[in-house]
Coordinates of C-alpha atoms in Angstrom, one line a residue:
M1 CA -68.0 -35.9 63.5
K2 CA -65.6 -38.4 62.1
K3 CA -62.4 -37.2 60.5
R4 CA -62.1 -38.0 56.7
A5 CA -58.8 -39.0 55.1
L6 CA -57.9 -39.4 51.4
I7 CA -54.9 -41.7 50.7
T8 CA -53.3 -41.7 47.3
G9 CA -51.5 -45.0 46.7
I10 CA -53.7 -46.8 49.2
T11 CA -52.9 -50.2 47.5
G12 CA -49.2 -49.9 48.2
Q13 CA -47.3 -51.2 51.2
D14 CA -47.6 -47.9 53.2
G15 CA -51.1 -47.1 52.0
S16 CA -52.4 -50.4 53.3
Y17 CA -50.9 -50.1 56.7
L18 CA -52.0 -46.4 56.9
A19 CA -55.5 -47.3 55.9
E20 CA -55.7 -49.9 58.7
L21 CA -54.3 -47.4 61.3
L22 CA -56.8 -44.7 60.3
L23 CA -59.7 -47.1 60.4
E24 CA -58.7 -48.2 63.9
K25 CA -58.7 -44.5 64.9
G26 CA -62.3 -44.1 63.6
Y27 CA -61.6 -42.2 60.4
E28 CA -63.7 -42.4 57.2
V29 CA -61.0 -43.6 54.8
Y30 CA -61.0 -42.9 51.0
G31 CA -58.4 -44.3 48.7
L32 CA -57.3 -43.2 45.2
L33 CA -56.1 -46.2 43.1
R34 CA -55.2 -46.6 39.5
R35 CA -57.1 -49.0 37.2
S36 CA -55.0 -52.2 36.6
S37 CA -55.5 -55.4 34.7
T38 CA -54.0 -57.3 37.7
D39 CA -55.5 -57.3 41.1
P40 CA -54.6 -54.0 42.8
L41 CA -56.4 -54.9 46.1
M42 CA -53.9 -57.6 47.2
R43 CA -52.7 -55.6 50.2
I44 CA -56.1 -54.2 51.2
E45 CA -58.3 -57.2 50.4
K46 CA -59.9 -57.4 53.9
I47 CA -60.6 -53.7 53.9
A48 CA -62.0 -53.8 50.4
L49 CA -64.2 -56.9 50.9
A50 CA -65.6 -55.4 54.1
R51 CA -66.1 -52.1 52.4
K52 CA -64.4 -50.4 55.3
A53 CA -62.8 -47.8 53.0
R54 CA -64.2 -46.2 49.9
L55 CA -62.0 -46.8 46.9
L56 CA -62.0 -44.2 44.1
Y57 CA -60.4 -44.8 40.7
G58 CA -58.0 -42.1 39.6
D59 CA -54.5 -41.2 38.9
V60 CA -52.2 -38.4 40.1
R61 CA -51.4 -37.7 36.4
D62 CA -55.1 -36.6 36.0
S63 CA -56.2 -33.4 37.6
G64 CA -59.8 -34.1 36.9
A65 CA -59.7 -37.4 38.7
I66 CA -58.0 -35.8 41.7
A67 CA -60.7 -33.1 41.8
R68 CA -63.5 -35.7 41.7
A69 CA -61.8 -37.7 44.5
L70 CA -61.6 -34.6 46.6
A71 CA -65.2 -33.6 45.9
V72 CA -66.4 -37.1 47.0
S73 CA -64.1 -37.5 50.0
R74 CA -64.0 -33.9 51.3
P75 CA -61.0 -34.9 53.4
H76 CA -59.6 -33.2 56.5
E77 CA -56.3 -35.0 55.9
I78 CA -54.6 -36.0 52.6
Y79 CA -51.8 -38.5 52.6
N80 CA -50.0 -38.4 49.2
L81 CA -48.3 -41.8 49.0
A82 CA -48.7 -42.4 45.2
A83 CA -45.4 -42.7 43.5
Q84 CA -43.2 -44.4 41.0
S85 CA -41.3 -45.9 43.9
D86 CA -38.6 -48.0 42.2
V87 CA -35.2 -46.3 42.2
G88 CA -33.8 -48.7 39.6
I89 CA -36.8 -48.2 37.2
S90 CA -36.4 -44.4 37.5
F91 CA -33.2 -44.7 35.5
M92 CA -35.0 -46.5 32.7
C93 CA -38.2 -44.4 32.9
P94 CA -37.1 -40.9 34.1
E95 CA -39.9 -39.0 32.4
E96 CA -42.6 -41.2 34.0
T97 CA -40.9 -40.9 37.3
W98 CA -41.0 -37.1 37.1
E99 CA -44.5 -37.1 35.8
I100 CA -45.7 -39.0 38.9
N101 CA -43.2 -38.0 41.6
Y102 CA -43.0 -34.3 40.8
Y103 CA -45.9 -33.1 38.7
G104 CA -48.3 -35.6 40.3
V105 CA -47.5 -34.0 43.7
G106 CA -48.2 -30.6 42.3
R107 CA -51.6 -31.7 41.0
V108 CA -52.6 -33.2 44.3
V109 CA -51.5 -30.1 46.3
N110 CA -53.0 -27.6 43.9
E111 CA -56.4 -29.4 43.7
A112 CA -56.4 -29.9 47.5
I113 CA -56.0 -26.2 48.4
R114 CA -58.4 -25.2 45.6
N115 CA -60.9 -27.5 47.3
N116 CA -60.1 -26.6 50.9
K117 CA -57.3 -24.3 52.1
R118 CA -57.5 -25.7 55.6
V119 CA -56.9 -29.3 54.6
K120 CA -53.8 -30.9 56.1
I121 CA -51.4 -32.6 53.6
Y122 CA -48.7 -35.2 54.1
Q123 CA -46.2 -35.7 51.3
A124 CA -44.1 -38.9 51.2
S125 CA -40.5 -37.9 50.8
T126 CA -37.5 -40.2 50.9
S127 CA -34.0 -40.7 52.4
E128 CA -32.8 -41.2 48.8
M129 CA -32.8 -37.4 48.6
F130 CA -29.7 -37.3 50.7
G131 CA -27.6 -39.3 48.3
N132 CA -24.1 -40.0 49.5
D133 CA -23.9 -37.2 52.1
A134 CA -22.1 -38.3 55.2
P135 CA -24.4 -40.1 57.7
P136 CA -26.2 -39.8 60.0
Q137 CA -28.7 -37.7 58.0
N138 CA -31.3 -35.5 59.6
E139 CA -33.6 -32.6 58.7
K140 CA -30.7 -30.2 58.2
T141 CA -28.6 -32.5 56.0
P142 CA -28.2 -31.0 52.5
F143 CA -29.9 -33.0 49.7
A144 CA -27.6 -34.6 47.1
P145 CA -29.8 -36.9 45.0
V146 CA -28.2 -39.5 42.7
S147 CA -31.2 -40.9 40.8
P148 CA -34.1 -39.6 38.8
Y149 CA -36.4 -40.9 41.6
A150 CA -34.5 -39.0 44.3
E151 CA -34.3 -35.8 42.1
A152 CA -38.0 -35.7 41.5
K153 CA -38.8 -36.3 45.1
M154 CA -36.4 -33.6 46.2
K155 CA -37.9 -31.1 43.8
A156 CA -41.4 -31.9 44.9
H157 CA -40.3 -31.5 48.5
Q158 CA -38.7 -28.1 47.8
D159 CA -41.4 -26.7 45.5
F160 CA -44.7 -28.1 46.9
V161 CA -43.9 -28.7 50.6
E162 CA -41.4 -26.1 51.6
G163 CA -42.4 -23.6 48.9
Y164 CA -46.1 -23.8 49.3
R165 CA -45.9 -23.8 53.0
K166 CA -43.9 -20.6 52.9
R167 CA -45.8 -18.8 50.1
H168 CA -49.3 -19.9 50.8
G169 CA -49.3 -20.7 54.5
I170 CA -51.0 -24.1 54.0
F171 CA -50.6 -27.1 56.3
I172 CA -48.3 -29.4 54.3
C173 CA -45.5 -31.4 55.7
S174 CA -43.1 -34.1 54.6
G175 CA -42.0 -37.3 56.1
I176 CA -38.4 -38.1 55.0
L177 CA -38.6 -41.8 55.5
F178 CA -35.7 -44.1 55.5
N179 CA -36.1 -47.6 54.1
H180 CA -39.1 -49.4 55.6
E181 CA -40.1 -52.9 54.8
S182 CA -42.7 -55.5 55.6
P183 CA -44.2 -58.8 54.3
R184 CA -46.3 -56.5 52.0
R185 CA -43.2 -55.0 50.3
G186 CA -43.1 -55.3 46.5
E187 CA -41.3 -58.4 45.3
H188 CA -38.8 -56.4 43.2
F189 CA -37.4 -54.5 46.3
V190 CA -34.2 -56.1 47.6
T191 CA -35.4 -57.1 51.0
R192 CA -38.5 -58.8 49.8
K193 CA -36.5 -60.3 46.9
I194 CA -34.2 -61.9 49.5
T195 CA -36.9 -63.3 51.8
L196 CA -39.0 -64.6 48.9
S197 CA -36.1 -66.1 47.1
L198 CA -34.8 -67.9 50.2
A199 CA -38.3 -69.2 50.9
K200 CA -38.4 -70.6 47.4
I201 CA -34.9 -72.1 47.8
A202 CA -36.1 -73.7 51.0
H203 CA -39.0 -75.3 49.1
G204 CA -36.8 -76.5 46.2
L205 CA -38.4 -74.0 43.8
Q206 CA -35.3 -71.9 43.1
S207 CA -31.6 -72.7 43.1
H208 CA -30.2 -69.3 44.1
V209 CA -30.8 -65.5 44.3
E210 CA -28.9 -62.9 42.3
L211 CA -28.2 -59.5 44.0
G212 CA -26.3 -56.4 43.3
N213 CA -24.1 -54.4 45.7
L214 CA -23.9 -56.5 48.9
D215 CA -22.1 -53.7 50.8
A216 CA -24.8 -51.0 50.3
K217 CA -25.9 -49.9 53.8
R218 CA -29.5 -49.0 54.7
D219 CA -31.5 -48.0 57.7
W220 CA -34.3 -50.6 57.6
G221 CA -37.5 -50.3 59.7
F222 CA -41.0 -51.7 59.7
A223 CA -43.6 -49.9 57.5
G224 CA -46.3 -50.5 60.1
D225 CA -44.3 -48.4 62.6
Y226 CA -43.6 -45.6 60.1
V227 CA -47.2 -44.9 59.2
E228 CA -47.8 -44.0 62.8
A229 CA -45.3 -41.1 62.3
M230 CA -47.2 -40.0 59.2
W231 CA -50.4 -39.7 61.2
A232 CA -48.7 -38.0 64.1
M233 CA -47.3 -35.3 61.7
L234 CA -50.8 -34.2 60.7
Q235 CA -52.1 -34.0 64.3
R236 CA -49.8 -31.1 65.1
N237 CA -50.9 -27.5 65.1
T238 CA -48.0 -26.4 62.8
P239 CA -46.5 -28.3 59.9
E240 CA -42.9 -29.4 60.0
D241 CA -40.9 -32.0 58.2
F242 CA -39.5 -35.0 60.0
V243 CA -36.9 -37.7 59.3
I244 CA -38.2 -41.1 60.3
A245 CA -35.6 -43.8 60.8
T246 CA -34.4 -46.5 63.3
G247 CA -30.9 -45.0 63.7
E248 CA -29.3 -48.4 62.8
S249 CA -27.8 -49.3 59.4
R250 CA -26.9 -52.7 58.0
T251 CA -25.6 -54.0 54.7
V252 CA -27.5 -56.0 52.2
R253 CA -25.1 -58.8 53.1
E254 CA -26.2 -58.6 56.7
F255 CA -29.9 -58.8 55.6
V256 CA -29.1 -61.9 53.7
E257 CA -27.4 -63.5 56.7
A258 CA -30.2 -62.6 59.0
A259 CA -32.9 -64.0 56.6
A260 CA -30.9 -67.2 56.1
K261 CA -30.4 -67.6 59.9
E262 CA -34.2 -67.4 60.3
L263 CA -34.4 -70.5 58.1
G264 CA -31.7 -72.3 60.0
K265 CA -29.0 -71.7 57.4
Q266 CA -25.6 -70.1 57.8
I267 CA -24.0 -68.2 54.9
V268 CA -20.3 -68.4 54.2
W269 CA -19.0 -65.8 51.7
K270 CA -16.5 -66.8 49.1
G271 CA -14.8 -64.8 46.4
K272 CA -14.7 -61.0 45.9
G273 CA -16.5 -58.4 43.9
L274 CA -18.7 -59.7 41.1
N275 CA -17.3 -63.2 41.8
E276 CA -18.5 -63.2 45.4
R277 CA -21.1 -65.9 46.3
G278 CA -22.9 -67.0 49.4
V279 CA -22.6 -70.7 50.2
D280 CA -24.7 -72.6 52.8
E281 CA -23.5 -75.3 55.2
S282 CA -23.9 -78.0 52.6
G283 CA -21.6 -76.2 50.1
K284 CA -24.5 -75.1 47.9
T285 CA -24.2 -71.6 46.4
I286 CA -27.5 -69.8 47.1
V287 CA -26.4 -66.2 46.6
R288 CA -24.6 -64.8 43.5
V289 CA -23.7 -61.3 42.6
N290 CA -24.9 -60.0 39.2
K291 CA -23.7 -56.7 37.7
K292 CA -27.1 -55.9 36.2
F293 CA -28.5 -55.3 39.6
Y294 CA -26.1 -52.5 40.4
R295 CA -27.6 -49.1 39.9
P296 CA -25.7 -46.5 37.8
T297 CA -25.3 -44.5 40.9
D298 CA -26.3 -45.5 44.4
P299 CA -26.2 -44.0 47.9
H300 CA -23.8 -46.4 49.6
Y301 CA -24.6 -45.5 53.2
L302 CA -27.9 -44.2 54.6
L303 CA -28.4 -43.8 58.3
G304 CA -31.2 -41.7 59.7
D305 CA -31.2 -39.4 62.7
S306 CA -34.8 -39.3 63.9
K307 CA -34.2 -37.4 67.2
K308 CA -36.6 -34.6 66.2
A309 CA -39.5 -37.1 65.6
R310 CA -38.8 -38.8 68.8
R311 CA -38.8 -35.5 70.7
M312 CA -41.7 -33.7 69.0
L313 CA -43.9 -36.5 67.8
L314 CA -43.1 -38.9 70.6
W315 CA -42.5 -41.5 67.9
K316 CA -40.0 -44.3 68.0
P317 CA -39.7 -47.6 66.1
K318 CA -41.2 -50.5 67.9
T319 CA -39.9 -53.4 65.7
S320 CA -36.3 -54.5 65.8
F321 CA -34.3 -55.5 62.8
S322 CA -34.3 -59.1 63.7
A323 CA -38.1 -59.1 64.3
L324 CA -38.6 -57.4 60.9
V325 CA -36.5 -60.0 59.1
S326 CA -38.3 -62.8 60.9
M327 CA -41.7 -61.4 60.0
M328 CA -40.8 -61.1 56.3
V329 CA -39.2 -64.6 56.1
Q330 CA -42.1 -66.3 57.9
G331 CA -44.6 -64.4 55.8
D332 CA -42.9 -65.6 52.6
M333 CA -42.6 -69.1 53.8
K334 CA -46.4 -69.1 54.5
Y335 CA -47.0 -67.5 51.1
I336 CA -44.9 -70.1 49.2
R337 CA -46.6 -73.0 51.2
G338 CA -49.9 -71.6 50.2
K339 CA -49.1 -71.4 46.5
A340 CA -47.7 -75.0 46.6
N341 CA -50.8 -76.3 48.3
S342 CA -53.1 -74.6 45.8
L343 CA -51.2 -76.3 42.9
S344 CA -51.3 -79.8 44.5

């Protein structure tokens, strides 16, 4: 009998890669997605057109919709990836962030165990829960969140993952994933903003890109690698939480330099603080710092220690930092060329 999986947030970056992985493994895949006036199927277009996965409309803010999705899919595994995932937006919309990232998790977990106590549940947690605690961060590092996004994720992790596992004995585990990127990353996330903007600059469609803290350090990996760890966590006999990371950290500045290099450009930095700018070899300023892109609080240095996952899940990242940047730059160059051709 085929395994059945329900993915909330299937239309997101991680959901799309996970759906492809599970289909390759022979699963019946169901996805919960919200109704939207724009095309929500952009990342899963091939899957949707081929009807390889069954898409169910619903929202983690609606217990009835979750119950109906569970009744239809009857899953052996649930991957809860639905979230308000923008840290910056969480400062502007904290109540919405808590409604989705905390109460939404509770609705999914409670409806799931009401439907089938033997179901295996994966909850998407985040390295943002660590805040500014000294790196490298692992499963034993204390949480110290510095944003509404991270606070809601931490509380969901404590109450519905650790708490329900202990009190109810259910199979629920959490992947504490460090930053993971891809050509499918949302355009408002800093890595995709960089690669998309540089592609537009290369095509003469944009003069420069404005960024916030160039010295923020992140552990960046490839989303396609990280969904393999999600799946591996639910194949175990006992549920445990795992940090998933590359173990390498780089600044936003370094990401910009690597992306520019992929386009044959070398960045020279001039000025300091809010007056700093990145200049290419022709003397043109293509990167500027803008105070509005600084978060009110921001973890300045995230570096993951994934030794436990490497040992117990036999997981390790396959994609190097340079390969990731190249993949994203080339993906956006192709994307911009396609848009230009469609308009010509």
